[in-house]
Coordinates of C-alpha atoms in Angstrom, one line a residue:
T28 CA 129.2 -47.9 -77.7
F29 CA 127.0 -46.4 -80.4
W30 CA 125.5 -49.7 -81.4
T31 CA 124.9 -50.7 -77.8
L32 CA 123.1 -47.4 -77.1
T33 CA 121.1 -47.7 -80.3
G34 CA 120.1 -51.3 -79.4
R35 CA 119.1 -50.2 -75.9
T36 CA 117.2 -47.2 -77.2
I37 CA 115.2 -49.3 -79.7
G38 CA 114.6 -52.0 -77.1
I39 CA 113.3 -49.6 -74.6
G40 CA 111.1 -47.9 -77.2
L41 CA 109.7 -51.3 -78.3
V42 CA 109.0 -52.5 -74.8
V43 CA 107.3 -49.2 -73.9
G44 CA 105.3 -49.4 -77.1
V45 CA 104.0 -52.9 -76.3
V46 CA 103.3 -52.1 -72.6
V47 CA 101.5 -48.9 -73.4
T48 CA 99.5 -50.4 -76.3
A49 CA 98.3 -53.4 -74.2
L50 CA 97.5 -51.2 -71.1
A51 CA 95.8 -48.5 -73.2
F52 CA 93.6 -51.0 -75.1
T53 CA 92.6 -52.7 -71.8
M54 CA 91.9 -49.5 -70.0
A55 CA 90.1 -47.8 -72.9
Y56 CA 88.0 -51.0 -73.4
G57 CA 87.0 -50.9 -69.8
I58 CA 86.2 -47.2 -69.9
R59 CA 84.1 -47.7 -73.1
F60 CA 82.3 -50.9 -72.3
R61 CA 82.4 -51.6 -68.6
F62 CA 81.4 -48.2 -67.2
S63 CA 78.3 -46.1 -67.7
T64 CA 78.7 -43.2 -70.1
R65 CA 78.9 -40.7 -67.2
S66 CA 81.5 -42.7 -65.2
G67 CA 83.5 -43.4 -68.4
R68 CA 83.7 -39.7 -69.1
R69 CA 84.9 -39.0 -65.6
L70 CA 87.6 -41.6 -65.9
L71 CA 88.7 -40.3 -69.3
A72 CA 88.8 -36.8 -67.7
V73 CA 91.1 -38.2 -65.0
V74 CA 93.3 -39.8 -67.6
I75 CA 93.5 -36.6 -69.6
A76 CA 94.3 -34.6 -66.5
A77 CA 97.1 -37.0 -65.7
G78 CA 98.4 -36.6 -69.2
V79 CA 98.6 -32.8 -69.1
A80 CA 100.3 -32.7 -65.7
S81 CA 103.9 -31.6 -65.8
F82 CA 106.2 -34.0 -67.5
L83 CA 109.0 -33.4 -65.0
V84 CA 106.8 -33.7 -62.0
R85 CA 105.6 -37.1 -63.2
I86 CA 109.2 -38.3 -63.8
F87 CA 110.3 -37.1 -60.3
A88 CA 107.2 -38.8 -58.8
W89 CA 108.4 -42.2 -60.3
A90 CA 112.0 -41.4 -59.1
T91 CA 110.6 -41.0 -55.6
I92 CA 108.6 -44.2 -55.8
L93 CA 111.4 -46.4 -57.2
N94 CA 114.5 -45.1 -55.3
G95 CA 116.1 -47.0 -52.4
N96 CA 113.8 -45.2 -49.8
G97 CA 110.8 -45.2 -52.1
L98 CA 107.3 -46.6 -51.7
V99 CA 108.1 -49.8 -53.6
N100 CA 111.1 -50.7 -51.4
R101 CA 109.2 -49.8 -48.2
V102 CA 106.3 -52.1 -49.2
L103 CA 108.7 -54.9 -50.1
S104 CA 110.5 -54.5 -46.7
A105 CA 107.2 -54.3 -44.8
L106 CA 105.9 -57.5 -46.5
G107 CA 109.2 -59.2 -45.6
I108 CA 110.1 -59.9 -49.2
T109 CA 113.4 -58.1 -48.9
S110 CA 115.6 -57.1 -46.0
E111 CA 117.3 -54.3 -47.8
P112 CA 116.3 -51.9 -50.6
V113 CA 116.3 -53.4 -54.1
E114 CA 118.7 -51.0 -55.9
S115 CA 117.9 -52.3 -59.4
L116 CA 114.5 -50.7 -59.3
F117 CA 116.0 -47.3 -59.8
Y118 CA 118.7 -46.1 -62.2
S119 CA 118.0 -49.0 -64.5
P120 CA 116.3 -49.8 -67.8
F121 CA 113.4 -51.1 -65.7
A122 CA 112.9 -47.6 -64.2
V123 CA 113.0 -46.0 -67.6
V124 CA 110.4 -48.4 -69.0
V125 CA 108.0 -48.0 -66.1
T126 CA 108.3 -44.3 -66.0
M127 CA 107.9 -43.9 -69.8
S128 CA 105.0 -46.3 -69.8
Y129 CA 103.3 -44.1 -67.2
L130 CA 104.2 -40.9 -69.2
Y131 CA 102.8 -42.1 -72.5
L132 CA 99.8 -44.2 -71.3
P133 CA 97.3 -41.3 -71.3
I134 CA 98.2 -40.7 -75.0
G135 CA 97.5 -44.3 -75.8
I136 CA 94.3 -44.4 -73.8
V137 CA 92.9 -41.4 -75.7
I138 CA 93.8 -42.9 -79.0
M139 CA 92.2 -46.2 -78.1
H140 CA 89.2 -44.7 -76.6
G141 CA 88.6 -42.6 -79.7
A142 CA 88.7 -45.7 -81.9
L143 CA 86.5 -47.7 -79.6
Q144 CA 83.8 -45.1 -79.9
G145 CA 83.2 -46.6 -83.4
V146 CA 82.8 -50.1 -82.2
D147 CA 79.2 -51.3 -81.9
A148 CA 78.4 -52.9 -78.5
H149 CA 76.5 -55.6 -80.4
S150 CA 79.9 -57.0 -81.4
L151 CA 80.5 -57.9 -77.7
E152 CA 77.0 -59.4 -77.4
A153 CA 77.6 -61.5 -80.5
G154 CA 80.9 -62.7 -79.1
R155 CA 79.3 -63.7 -75.8
D156 CA 76.4 -65.4 -77.6
L157 CA 78.9 -67.5 -79.5
G158 CA 80.5 -68.6 -76.3
A159 CA 83.5 -66.4 -76.2
G160 CA 84.7 -65.0 -72.8
R161 CA 85.5 -61.3 -72.2
W162 CA 89.1 -61.6 -73.2
R163 CA 88.5 -63.6 -76.3
T164 CA 85.7 -61.2 -77.3
A165 CA 88.0 -58.2 -76.8
L166 CA 90.9 -59.8 -78.7
Q167 CA 88.9 -61.5 -81.6
A168 CA 85.9 -59.3 -82.0
V169 CA 86.9 -55.8 -80.9
A170 CA 90.7 -55.6 -81.5
P171 CA 90.4 -56.2 -85.3
Q172 CA 87.9 -53.3 -85.5
V173 CA 90.5 -50.9 -84.0
R174 CA 93.6 -52.3 -85.7
N175 CA 94.6 -48.9 -87.0
A176 CA 94.4 -47.4 -83.5
I177 CA 96.5 -50.2 -82.1
T178 CA 99.1 -49.7 -84.7
T179 CA 99.0 -45.9 -84.2
C180 CA 99.3 -46.3 -80.5
F181 CA 102.2 -48.7 -80.7
V182 CA 104.2 -46.7 -83.3
L183 CA 103.6 -43.3 -81.6
T184 CA 104.6 -44.5 -78.2
T185 CA 107.6 -46.4 -79.5
V186 CA 108.9 -43.3 -81.3
L187 CA 108.2 -41.0 -78.3
A188 CA 110.0 -43.4 -75.9
A189 CA 112.9 -43.9 -78.2
A190 CA 113.3 -40.1 -78.7
D191 CA 112.9 -39.2 -75.0
Y192 CA 116.2 -38.2 -73.5
V193 CA 114.9 -36.6 -70.2
T194 CA 113.5 -39.7 -68.6
P195 CA 116.5 -42.0 -69.2
Q196 CA 118.8 -39.3 -67.8
L197 CA 116.7 -38.7 -64.6
V198 CA 115.7 -42.3 -63.7
G199 CA 118.0 -44.5 -65.8
G200 CA 121.4 -43.7 -64.5
T201 CA 124.3 -45.1 -66.5
A202 CA 122.4 -48.3 -67.2
G203 CA 119.5 -46.4 -68.8
I204 CA 121.5 -44.1 -71.1
T205 CA 120.0 -43.9 -74.6
V206 CA 121.1 -42.3 -77.9
G207 CA 119.1 -39.2 -77.0
V208 CA 121.0 -38.7 -73.8
E209 CA 124.4 -39.2 -75.6
I210 CA 123.4 -36.7 -78.3
R211 CA 122.3 -34.2 -75.7
D212 CA 125.6 -34.6 -73.7
R213 CA 127.7 -34.2 -76.9
A214 CA 125.7 -31.1 -77.9
I215 CA 126.3 -29.5 -74.5
T216 CA 130.0 -30.4 -74.3
G217 CA 130.6 -29.4 -77.9

């Protein structure tokens, strides 16, 4: 059981780290290079505000969205994709990954945005002049310049996700139990 929980914990942490790092780079890149300075600051303020909102409120919000009567299941039913609620959306590792990714995304965006401030916009122009598209420019011209931030974002969010025991307990059910939940349970029961 311990090795299963350890594997699940590390797996969830790694998936959350990859998801958050990819989304944070993409969103911070957009905020930095696609919006005006004023609009970018406003978007960053929204991201920071979401990040300082109550941890438990954000977890319960995702629990409400993913449960059997939640928004996702209602939309799937309304579109005719499913005739009954998809129960695997809630109390599953999927719910844990989605919720944790949302919880730690503001941290990743702030890390990436800070690093992208040091990237000269001429790098983007040079990439385009050489025939690279937006994605290729972002990945081959910008990403290497912020490699340390990408590594920091990945490692930090992976560690935070692997250490989180509240989220798996509230949205993971028995399928989402991690080492942290087990340690907490054993500490309480003595």
